[in-house]
């Protein structure tokens, strides 16, 4: 029989031993906002890091995803950890400008990251300095239901995609067959911005799109109208009532074959497959070219890790960032969460057609945009996404929408 | 010390008893009101340094379409929320009978007030949901064309108010039910002998006796209408394209939501909302004070 007394002593001894072992370790506090699957992947990465650096103890505090967006503003000033999750692009600008993030340009230079993470470098740079390390991103594009294509008698697009004229004429055929050509759920606004991003990137190109996001192009300009004119071609074929549904509800429409195409991020593949789709009937293609000859840019929202300005253990935090940036760590982490590594020397699973297509698409892209609500400042993003939603419901309001957005632009970028 | 206490005991004691409540009220209500007014004069993102900009937030507010949308919706809320009074009274009178199992019916009518506003919002979202919602299907069956209430700027505010009225009617009903318990039976008897019945009885005999209940019902309904935040947030998030915003939601959006963090602007909206509430609050206080004095 188990001797209770002896057992208790043994447990106590172990506790004391681990206690003394921990005392020799340096603590690295890390605040993050992972969902369950990425959390497990990051914990595995941390375990690898701790195995390589036995003298460092990473203490991960995981927040609820939405709550984190508020919490970070509090803990950065009151109780800063040594590492914190955030996003690239304009999303990190408020923290950088408020001096809440540490400049980590030296980590980039010491580890050759300017080359290895080249595709994400631009979105990590503000004022010529790097402010964090990207560890994952994912592609956006058109996911489509091959069965819906067959049901409507439309030719299934090849992996290389279709051109814009074909896409629009396909929409007419879907409409005749009673299938929504393009579905989306804009209750949370951002899914509509994905469509707009691509209309903008394909009509006027990456530089113009970033100028628009940075307030250098007037919303009442003729070039903006050109984008909306293209959008107007597919507006009648977008799921009616999209303003009342969430993106998951729209995913259900695609799964059921009531809709044919969906402009979405790769995270949606999990939802499609849960709904019963397989690699056989779920297709993926890049968004069609609209203006011929414009270099192909893509949306690829990037998740990042930063060192808060108030970090106590900066040296080890930089060590951790370098580890997260390494090709092997990113390969392993992204394989576990089903996303793309930002390190170009990493590898991706060849048996997942969406991951390999995305990796191919992004690594050959001319440039990467973050996403409308990360490229544009928050206030402009909100107003812009509302305008896009309104246009998708009531295209006849275009003049009023553009004037309102122009008013917001005059206010936001002073 | 002791002599001071002895001589002023009767004057000091009420204040000492009031102190804990008064301190909490000051710290959590009075002081924040003035802080909000102060912050509304700054441009501040909640993180960096705050810049004094004077009345610029208010000037911007006057030129902001979203503000007028919110204001208009608030007025619609106020007006339509008042429907809770006649409807609540109707149900209360209907339930004020002595029939077996009446308590069960009463609790079932009171049920919507007990469940959380968030749950009410979710239930009504599904009720209105395009394609599978019951309401959508009924309209589709009746007219051949379904209406997605929450995606249509013409109906969205009314759709949310209908959801809000459901628990509000239950609340008003319970207020009137307790009020009806206190209606003097001898007066009803006397009125009946004089030949009063039906609406005449209700208007001239019952309603005057229900005045205290009506007063409370108006107060809670006005407050309920002005702070209608949860339902808007749950059901539409202010959409479609901001057409169902109300002031309280607009304030939250500007100050605290993902795309907000304009603390000064949010505070300016809060001050305007406070000013609107002040109109009603001073009306109520004035009435209560007058009633006290008449006694």
XYZ file of C-alpha atoms in Angstrom:
709
model
C 0.000 0.000 0.000
C 1.092 3.535 -0.699
C 2.511 5.195 2.377
C 0.834 8.562 2.631
C 3.479 10.065 4.861
C 6.353 8.997 2.686
C 4.538 10.128 -0.429
C 3.939 13.557 1.048
C 7.591 13.903 1.934
C 8.611 12.853 -1.548
C 6.260 15.414 -3.125
C 7.512 18.092 -0.766
C 11.110 17.263 -1.649
C 10.356 17.455 -5.367
C 8.629 20.779 -4.876
C 11.593 22.141 -2.985
C 13.979 20.905 -5.632
C 12.042 22.428 -8.517
C 11.759 25.572 -6.455
C 15.498 25.836 -6.084
C 15.993 24.964 -9.745
C 13.599 27.726 -10.773
C 15.408 30.227 -8.625
C 18.457 29.874 -10.853
C 16.412 30.473 -13.988
C 15.735 33.837 -15.481
C 12.047 34.470 -16.014
C 10.664 35.646 -19.332
C 7.064 36.829 -19.090
C 5.033 36.484 -22.283
C 1.475 37.771 -22.766
C -0.438 36.332 -25.711
C -3.906 35.781 -27.173
C -3.833 32.304 -28.691
C -6.807 30.166 -29.589
C -6.482 26.543 -28.421
C -4.638 25.080 -31.430
C -2.076 27.890 -31.822
C -1.658 27.867 -28.051
C -0.576 24.230 -28.090
C 1.782 24.972 -30.984
C 3.333 27.930 -29.177
C 3.711 25.900 -25.979
C 5.627 23.312 -27.995
C 7.824 26.086 -29.404
C 8.443 27.424 -25.895
C 9.376 23.937 -24.707
C 11.936 23.716 -27.529
C 13.286 27.131 -26.616
C 13.588 26.201 -22.948
C 15.348 22.963 -23.873
C 17.880 24.978 -25.862
C 18.159 27.598 -23.092
C 17.801 25.720 -19.777
C 18.526 28.894 -17.810
C 15.410 30.687 -19.131
C 11.876 30.038 -17.926
C 9.188 31.390 -20.274
C 5.957 32.119 -18.437
C 3.102 32.384 -20.932
C -0.062 34.183 -19.873
C -2.789 33.534 -22.413
C -5.671 36.007 -22.816
C -8.991 35.678 -24.558
C -8.548 36.838 -28.145
C -10.970 39.783 -28.052
C -10.216 40.755 -24.458
C -6.536 40.959 -25.297
C -7.098 43.969 -27.552
C -8.199 45.956 -24.525
C -5.924 44.276 -22.021
C -2.724 45.090 -23.911
C -3.338 48.806 -23.507
C -3.503 48.336 -19.764
C -0.662 45.930 -19.157
C 1.823 47.737 -21.403
C 1.686 50.749 -19.107
C 0.986 49.165 -15.727
C 2.621 45.736 -15.695
C 4.623 45.216 -18.886
C 5.679 41.635 -19.676
C 8.924 40.877 -21.545
C 7.075 39.772 -24.694
C 3.656 40.543 -26.115
C 1.646 39.471 -29.154
C 0.306 42.007 -31.605
C -0.128 42.635 -35.335
C 1.969 44.156 -38.082
C 1.317 47.255 -40.146
C -0.576 50.287 -38.971
C -2.048 48.249 -36.115
C 1.208 48.564 -34.173
C 1.673 52.247 -35.009
C -0.166 53.611 -31.923
C 2.070 51.565 -29.611
C 5.224 52.448 -31.499
C 4.370 56.134 -31.499
C 3.517 56.049 -27.797
C 6.954 54.503 -27.142
C 5.454 51.283 -25.793
C 7.385 48.891 -28.053
C 11.138 48.406 -28.131
C 13.167 48.854 -31.304
C 14.424 45.379 -32.271
C 16.321 46.303 -35.447
C 19.467 44.735 -33.895
C 17.749 41.320 -33.654
C 16.917 41.532 -37.351
C 20.468 42.472 -38.301
C 22.270 40.006 -36.034
C 20.254 37.063 -37.376
C 20.092 37.924 -41.057
C 16.326 38.388 -40.818
C 16.206 41.222 -43.346
C 16.785 38.531 -45.907
C 14.991 35.569 -44.319
C 11.850 37.534 -43.415
C 12.038 39.832 -46.433
C 8.371 39.446 -47.402
C 7.180 40.706 -44.014
C 9.936 43.262 -43.429
C 8.045 46.253 -44.828
C 5.078 45.711 -42.576
C 7.319 45.546 -39.476
C 9.060 48.818 -40.267
C 8.095 52.228 -38.926
C 10.522 55.175 -39.205
C 13.122 52.848 -40.708
C 13.258 50.659 -37.590
C 11.897 47.180 -36.934
C 9.506 46.852 -34.019
C 8.862 43.126 -33.687
C 9.146 39.652 -35.177
C 6.529 38.107 -37.470
C 5.967 34.410 -36.835
C 3.021 33.504 -39.019
C 0.747 34.745 -41.747
C -1.888 33.336 -44.061
C -3.072 34.027 -47.547
C -6.364 35.469 -48.735
C -7.949 34.469 -51.983
C -11.052 32.943 -53.503
C -12.265 29.658 -52.062
C -14.860 27.975 -54.220
C -17.210 25.024 -54.185
C -16.545 22.844 -57.242
C -19.923 21.128 -56.832
C -21.691 24.480 -57.132
C -19.754 25.158 -60.324
C -20.856 21.817 -61.709
C -24.463 22.326 -60.602
C -24.627 25.633 -62.464
C -22.878 24.168 -65.477
C -19.928 26.521 -65.162
C -16.440 25.345 -65.965
C -14.452 24.760 -62.744
C -11.557 27.238 -62.620
C -8.087 25.739 -62.963
C -5.529 26.199 -60.153
C -4.141 29.211 -62.005
C -7.501 30.952 -61.660
C -9.640 32.746 -64.206
C -9.532 36.237 -65.628
C -11.839 38.978 -64.455
C -14.148 38.929 -67.487
C -14.672 35.182 -67.056
C -15.309 35.595 -63.339
C -17.980 38.232 -63.989
C -19.640 36.229 -66.756
C -19.581 33.135 -64.502
C -21.500 35.211 -61.979
C -24.276 35.738 -64.499
C -24.522 31.981 -65.004
C -24.630 31.344 -61.257
C -27.338 33.940 -60.918
C -29.401 32.153 -63.563
C -28.953 28.897 -61.635
C -30.078 30.539 -58.366
C -26.654 30.293 -56.747
C -24.896 33.271 -55.116
C -21.776 33.861 -57.173
C -19.899 35.491 -54.322
C -20.772 35.136 -50.682
C -19.685 37.039 -47.617
C -20.991 37.952 -44.164
C -20.319 41.556 -43.297
C -21.989 41.779 -39.893
C -18.520 42.163 -38.396
C -17.545 44.473 -41.309
C -14.051 43.081 -42.001
C -15.016 40.296 -44.465
C -16.254 42.992 -46.865
C -12.912 44.754 -46.596
C -11.229 41.630 -47.992
C -13.226 41.998 -51.212
C -12.435 45.700 -51.406
C -8.708 45.117 -50.792
C -8.531 42.846 -53.797
C -10.601 45.127 -56.021
C -8.232 47.930 -55.089
C -4.990 45.927 -55.382
C -6.034 44.502 -58.745
C -7.440 47.716 -60.216
C -4.827 50.265 -59.189
C -1.970 48.243 -57.736
C -0.170 47.887 -54.422
C 1.416 51.351 -54.205
C -1.881 53.066 -54.890
C -3.658 50.849 -52.355
C -1.138 51.709 -49.647
C -1.418 55.396 -50.545
C -5.159 55.115 -50.097
C -4.734 53.379 -46.742
C -2.256 56.060 -45.686
C -4.537 58.902 -46.648
C -2.575 60.139 -49.664
C -5.396 59.547 -52.136
C -8.662 61.437 -51.903
C -11.656 59.119 -51.628
C -13.501 61.327 -54.104
C -10.716 60.827 -56.652
C -11.515 59.277 -60.027
C -9.142 56.365 -59.281
C -11.295 55.347 -56.289
C -14.381 55.430 -58.480
C -12.614 53.076 -60.863
C -12.296 50.524 -58.040
C -15.949 50.836 -57.122
C -16.948 50.602 -60.782
C -15.267 47.173 -60.924
C -16.861 46.190 -57.623
C -20.247 47.239 -59.027
C -19.891 44.521 -61.680
C -20.128 41.757 -59.073
C -22.200 43.615 -56.458
C -25.536 42.224 -57.757
C -24.210 38.672 -57.367
C -23.117 38.980 -53.739
C -25.292 37.142 -51.200
C -28.265 39.338 -50.293
C -28.585 40.125 -46.580
C -24.846 39.676 -46.078
C -24.988 42.588 -43.636
C -27.000 40.469 -41.204
C -24.798 37.373 -41.169
C -21.395 36.461 -39.775
C -18.607 35.078 -41.907
C -19.264 31.567 -40.554
C -22.888 31.746 -41.758
C -21.637 32.653 -45.216
C -19.196 29.730 -45.026
C -22.219 27.491 -44.474
C -23.753 28.830 -47.707
C -20.599 27.865 -49.585
C -20.541 24.414 -47.996
C -24.198 23.816 -48.890
C -23.565 24.837 -52.483
C -25.894 27.843 -52.213
C -22.902 30.033 -52.987
C -20.002 29.369 -55.331
C -17.129 31.680 -54.344
C -15.909 33.232 -51.114
C -13.142 35.809 -50.731
C -11.621 34.716 -47.433
C -8.490 34.022 -45.440
C -7.040 30.542 -45.209
C -8.306 30.097 -41.636
C -11.739 29.471 -43.167
C -10.585 26.140 -44.639
C -11.064 24.528 -41.211
C -14.691 25.725 -41.155
C -15.347 24.508 -44.712
C -13.940 21.094 -43.879
C -15.893 20.858 -40.630
C -18.965 21.485 -42.765
C -18.113 18.404 -44.817
C -16.034 19.742 -47.715
C -12.918 17.911 -48.798
C -9.860 18.667 -50.878
C -11.844 17.239 -53.784
C -14.667 19.743 -53.902
C -13.087 22.774 -52.195
C -11.038 24.836 -54.593
C -8.701 27.798 -54.152
C -7.482 30.414 -56.589
C -5.837 33.808 -56.476
C -8.142 36.772 -57.031
C -8.400 37.436 -60.784
C -6.308 40.105 -62.465
C -8.383 43.173 -63.325
C -6.109 45.816 -64.828
C -3.703 43.900 -67.082
C -0.024 44.155 -66.236
C -0.329 45.307 -62.629
C 2.115 43.352 -60.430
C 0.212 40.861 -58.283
C 0.023 41.866 -54.625
C -1.809 39.835 -51.979
C -3.373 40.270 -48.569
C -1.419 38.375 -45.932
C -2.208 39.481 -42.365
C 0.813 38.879 -40.186
C 0.865 38.025 -36.484
C 3.812 39.319 -34.534
C 5.636 39.290 -31.193
C 7.024 42.475 -29.653
C 9.114 43.524 -26.683
C 7.301 46.122 -24.554
C 9.330 49.184 -23.634
C 8.933 48.337 -19.948
C 10.325 44.779 -20.303
C 12.622 43.731 -17.471
C 14.462 40.935 -19.256
C 15.209 42.462 -22.649
C 18.270 40.332 -23.375
C 16.449 37.011 -23.095
C 13.419 38.441 -24.875
C 15.619 39.190 -27.888
C 16.992 35.672 -27.699
C 13.423 34.384 -27.823
C 12.541 36.589 -30.801
C 15.557 35.309 -32.708
C 14.441 31.764 -31.929
C 10.871 32.432 -33.110
C 12.213 33.959 -36.318
C 14.357 30.919 -37.136
C 13.353 28.735 -40.069
C 13.021 25.522 -38.060
C 10.892 26.996 -35.314
C 8.578 28.590 -37.877
C 8.291 25.399 -39.886
C 7.217 23.455 -36.818
C 4.896 26.121 -35.415
C 3.098 26.771 -38.682
C 2.746 23.090 -39.502
C 0.875 22.733 -36.216
C -1.458 25.703 -36.738
C -1.977 25.238 -40.477
C -0.639 28.641 -41.498
C 2.331 29.941 -43.417
C 5.791 30.632 -42.006
C 7.171 34.111 -42.676
C 10.724 32.791 -42.906
C 11.407 31.999 -46.534
C 13.779 29.175 -45.589
C 11.000 27.311 -43.801
C 9.097 24.483 -45.409
C 5.387 23.807 -45.538
C 3.362 20.612 -45.621
C 3.133 19.490 -49.241
C 0.038 17.367 -48.618
C -2.167 20.381 -47.808
C -3.114 21.891 -51.186
C -4.274 25.176 -49.640
C -1.125 25.711 -47.614
C 1.183 24.875 -50.498
C -0.858 27.003 -52.911
C -0.754 29.877 -50.438
C 2.991 29.546 -49.849
C 3.568 29.511 -53.584
C 1.247 32.474 -54.124
C 2.736 34.649 -51.376
C 6.374 33.897 -52.056
C 5.907 34.876 -55.701
C 3.828 37.950 -54.908
C 5.079 41.409 -55.797
C 4.128 42.797 -52.396
C 1.986 41.910 -49.369
C -0.705 44.085 -47.869
C -1.754 43.407 -44.276
C -5.499 43.889 -44.591
C -7.563 47.044 -44.786
C -8.108 47.314 -41.021
C -4.386 46.853 -40.332
C -3.038 49.002 -43.160
C -5.301 51.983 -42.524
C -5.489 53.747 -39.146
C -8.295 52.440 -36.951
C -10.724 55.310 -37.470
C -10.315 55.330 -41.246
C -10.577 51.538 -41.307
C -13.878 51.578 -39.444
C -15.408 54.277 -41.649
C -14.018 52.632 -44.782
C -15.395 49.200 -43.936
C -18.813 50.709 -43.226
C -18.676 52.458 -46.583
C -17.786 49.216 -48.349
C -20.626 47.404 -46.599
C -23.061 50.164 -47.556
C -21.895 50.056 -51.173
C -22.403 46.290 -51.308
C -25.979 46.828 -50.102
C -26.802 50.101 -51.847
C -24.449 50.885 -54.734
C -26.585 53.913 -55.612
C -25.282 55.659 -52.471
C -21.731 55.787 -53.828
C -21.456 59.584 -53.974
C -22.605 60.020 -50.384
C -20.301 57.223 -49.206
C -17.226 58.658 -50.888
C -17.931 62.136 -49.597
C -18.295 60.810 -46.071
C -15.039 58.855 -46.352
C -13.265 61.912 -47.715
C -14.474 63.878 -44.698
C -13.100 61.164 -42.422
C -9.805 61.197 -44.303
C -9.445 64.941 -43.798
C -9.952 64.358 -40.067
C -7.790 61.278 -39.527
C -4.539 62.147 -41.285
C -3.701 65.568 -39.931
C -13.953 66.261 21.679
C -16.557 64.385 23.661
C -18.379 67.556 24.521
C -18.378 68.549 20.844
C -19.770 65.116 19.973
C -22.398 65.367 22.703
C -23.621 68.767 21.675
C -23.693 68.008 17.933
C -24.599 64.325 18.032
C -28.026 64.732 16.489
C -26.719 66.874 13.663
C -23.718 64.683 12.874
C -25.251 61.235 13.112
C -27.174 61.354 9.792
C -24.048 62.435 7.960
C -22.018 59.650 9.507
C -24.593 57.115 8.429
C -24.660 58.607 4.959
C -20.878 58.725 4.663
C -20.118 55.225 3.256
C -22.762 55.560 0.568
C -21.891 59.160 -0.159
C -18.192 58.357 -0.554
C -18.867 55.507 -2.959
C -21.366 57.619 -4.897
C -18.836 60.419 -5.172
C -15.949 58.187 -6.238
C -17.844 56.087 -8.749
C -20.503 58.502 -10.030
C -19.981 62.193 -9.293
C -16.229 62.474 -9.825
C -16.228 60.403 -13.066
C -18.909 62.724 -14.473
C -16.591 65.681 -14.092
C -13.614 63.643 -15.290
C -15.532 62.801 -18.469
C -16.270 66.462 -19.033
C -12.589 67.218 -18.554
C -11.388 64.435 -20.868
C -13.858 65.567 -23.542
C -11.709 68.673 -23.978
C -8.642 66.614 -24.903
C -7.460 64.565 -27.835
C -6.291 61.372 -26.168
C -5.873 57.775 -27.347
C -5.733 56.344 -23.835
C -2.014 55.611 -24.122
C 0.065 58.578 -25.202
C -0.039 62.150 -24.029
C -3.332 63.997 -24.031
C -3.485 67.211 -26.044
C -5.760 70.062 -25.014
C -8.044 70.880 -27.929
C -10.798 72.817 -26.187
C -14.247 72.356 -27.679
C -12.922 70.782 -30.906
C -14.473 67.405 -30.040
C -17.880 69.028 -29.761
C -17.391 70.939 -33.000
C -16.499 67.677 -34.713
C -19.545 66.030 -33.174
C -21.828 68.653 -34.705
C -20.416 67.799 -38.131
C -20.586 64.019 -37.686
C -23.330 62.154 -39.553
C -23.016 59.190 -37.182
C -23.895 61.492 -34.295
C -27.148 62.556 -35.916
C -27.984 58.962 -36.800
C -27.451 58.008 -33.161
C -29.455 60.955 -31.909
C -32.347 60.178 -34.243
C -32.314 56.537 -33.172
C -32.289 57.573 -29.524
C -35.440 59.627 -30.103
C -37.110 56.669 -31.848
C -36.113 54.477 -28.916
C -37.547 56.939 -26.405
C -40.859 57.283 -28.203
C -41.430 53.629 -29.029
C -40.197 52.384 -25.659
C -43.137 54.233 -24.115
C -45.357 51.560 -25.692
C -44.212 49.394 -22.794
C -46.528 51.407 -20.504
C -49.945 50.746 -22.109
C -48.969 47.200 -23.062
C -47.616 46.448 -19.583
C -50.767 47.917 -18.028
C -52.952 45.846 -20.330
C -51.222 42.609 -19.397
C -51.226 43.537 -15.712
C -54.991 44.121 -15.718
C -55.456 40.933 -17.695
C -53.428 38.969 -15.152
C -55.009 40.645 -12.121
C -57.666 37.952 -11.737
C -58.192 35.172 -9.300
C -57.999 32.092 -11.442
C -56.328 28.832 -10.521
C -52.644 28.726 -11.469
C -52.496 32.508 -12.007
C -49.091 32.669 -10.345
C -47.679 30.398 -13.040
C -49.032 32.646 -15.810
C -47.721 35.718 -14.027
C -44.241 34.261 -13.736
C -44.288 33.237 -17.372
C -45.167 36.770 -18.414
C -42.419 38.076 -16.140
C -39.886 35.611 -17.516
C -38.386 37.822 -20.286
C -37.325 40.390 -17.710
C -35.414 37.781 -15.740
C -33.265 36.537 -18.602
C -30.254 38.545 -19.636
C -30.518 41.206 -22.343
C -27.774 39.377 -24.198
C -29.922 36.261 -24.388
C -32.912 38.334 -25.520
C -30.732 39.868 -28.239
C -29.493 36.485 -29.436
C -32.997 35.018 -29.516
C -34.316 37.906 -31.576
C -31.296 37.750 -33.903
C -32.224 34.173 -34.732
C -35.876 35.144 -34.966
C -34.970 37.745 -37.621
C -32.160 35.740 -39.236
C -32.309 35.590 -43.026
C -33.223 32.200 -44.522
C -33.888 30.225 -41.333
C -35.364 32.808 -38.935
C -39.026 32.358 -38.018
C -39.927 35.991 -38.673
C -38.110 35.922 -42.028
C -39.976 32.785 -43.027
C -43.359 34.169 -41.989
C -42.797 37.316 -44.049
C -41.568 35.241 -46.956
C -44.642 33.022 -46.753
C -46.983 36.000 -46.541
C -45.427 38.270 -49.150
C -43.170 36.031 -51.190
C -40.160 38.167 -50.306
C -38.381 37.758 -46.980
C -37.021 40.747 -45.089
C -33.716 40.517 -43.251
C -34.691 43.044 -40.591
C -31.204 43.426 -39.130
C -29.581 44.021 -42.526
C -32.033 46.682 -43.652
C -31.402 50.228 -42.520
C -35.118 51.027 -42.733
C -36.204 48.402 -40.192
C -33.165 47.616 -38.102
C -33.796 50.076 -35.263
C -37.450 49.042 -34.985
C -36.385 45.406 -34.939
C -34.064 46.013 -32.018
C -36.657 48.102 -30.166
C -39.160 45.254 -30.517
C -36.622 42.977 -28.876
C -36.076 45.529 -26.114
C -39.801 46.003 -25.538
C -40.294 42.348 -24.709
C -38.493 42.445 -21.339
C -39.477 46.070 -20.755
C -43.199 45.247 -20.989
C -42.673 42.508 -18.422
C -40.981 44.978 -16.102
C -43.767 47.535 -16.426
C -46.320 44.774 -15.974
C -44.856 43.746 -12.628
C -44.841 47.386 -11.486
C -48.525 47.723 -12.376
C -49.411 44.371 -10.808
C -48.084 45.522 -7.455
C -49.833 48.848 -8.014
C -53.131 47.092 -8.688
C -52.821 45.262 -5.370
C -52.982 48.637 -3.638
C -56.055 49.950 -5.452
C -58.669 50.621 -2.784
C -61.525 48.093 -3.222
C -64.038 50.425 -1.538
C -63.471 53.103 -4.168
C -63.948 50.572 -6.961
C -67.115 49.411 -5.209
C -68.388 52.969 -4.858
C -67.627 53.745 -8.496
C -69.453 50.623 -9.552
C -72.556 51.716 -7.585
C -72.369 55.044 -9.422
C -72.497 53.143 -12.701
C -68.846 53.370 -13.781
C -67.506 50.489 -15.791
C -65.125 49.542 -18.561
C -62.800 52.257 -19.857
C -64.479 54.944 -17.780
C -63.696 52.986 -14.623
C -60.112 52.457 -15.766
C -59.532 56.089 -16.692
C -61.258 57.851 -13.792
C -60.870 55.423 -10.897
C -58.054 52.933 -11.428
C -55.434 54.990 -13.268
C -55.358 57.897 -10.782
C -54.649 55.388 -8.044
C -51.869 53.869 -10.131
C -50.043 57.182 -10.452
C -47.048 56.179 -8.292
C -46.611 52.984 -10.338
C -46.920 54.943 -13.590
C -44.284 57.389 -12.413
C -41.778 54.631 -11.652
C -42.637 52.871 -14.914
C -41.955 56.052 -16.909
C -38.642 56.537 -15.108
C -37.367 53.011 -15.727
C -38.567 53.059 -19.330
C -36.859 56.354 -20.134
C -33.650 55.137 -18.532
C -33.977 51.800 -20.317
C -34.410 53.545 -23.666
C -31.450 55.876 -23.179
C -29.014 53.220 -22.114
C -30.011 50.732 -24.790
C -26.562 49.384 -25.413
C -26.492 45.607 -24.986
C -29.146 44.838 -27.576
C -27.549 47.041 -30.234
C -24.148 45.553 -29.536
C -25.375 41.950 -29.608
C -27.824 42.136 -32.478
C -26.136 44.384 -35.046
C -22.959 45.895 -33.622
C -24.376 49.235 -34.773
C -24.805 48.031 -38.348
C -25.670 47.815 -41.156
C -23.153 50.567 -41.859
C -23.825 52.234 -38.554
C -27.543 52.824 -39.100
C -28.678 51.274 -35.797
C -26.246 53.178 -33.582
C -27.529 54.902 -30.478
C -25.557 57.422 -28.437
C -24.427 54.957 -25.780
C -23.181 52.544 -28.420
C -21.558 55.330 -30.422
C -19.711 56.411 -27.287
C -18.463 52.873 -26.671
C -17.451 52.547 -30.313
C -15.395 55.726 -30.296
C -13.790 55.281 -26.903
C -13.392 51.594 -26.227
C -13.985 49.404 -29.267
C -11.374 47.808 -31.486
C -11.352 50.718 -33.948
C -11.870 53.425 -31.358
C -9.610 54.643 -28.588
C -10.567 58.235 -29.096
C -11.142 58.866 -25.422
C -11.800 62.579 -25.791
C -14.358 62.142 -28.531
C -16.045 59.314 -26.658
C -16.183 61.463 -23.538
C -17.774 64.289 -25.534
C -20.532 61.904 -26.661
C -20.960 60.782 -23.056
C -21.385 64.391 -21.967
C -24.075 64.967 -24.596
C -25.862 61.785 -23.524
C -25.597 62.951 -19.922
C -27.096 66.315 -20.868
C -30.061 64.569 -22.507
C -30.532 62.357 -19.467
C -30.274 65.442 -17.252
C -33.428 66.855 -18.888
C -35.391 63.829 -17.758
C -33.613 63.432 -14.443
C -34.294 67.045 -13.448
C -37.914 66.589 -14.493
C -38.235 63.546 -12.259
C -36.453 65.158 -9.341
C -38.582 68.284 -9.649
C -41.735 66.172 -9.588
C -40.616 64.128 -6.596
C -39.643 67.267 -4.730
C -43.053 68.816 -5.458
C -44.849 65.676 -4.297
C -42.819 65.665 -1.087
C -43.734 69.266 -0.405
C -47.425 68.732 -1.012
C -47.553 66.117 1.677
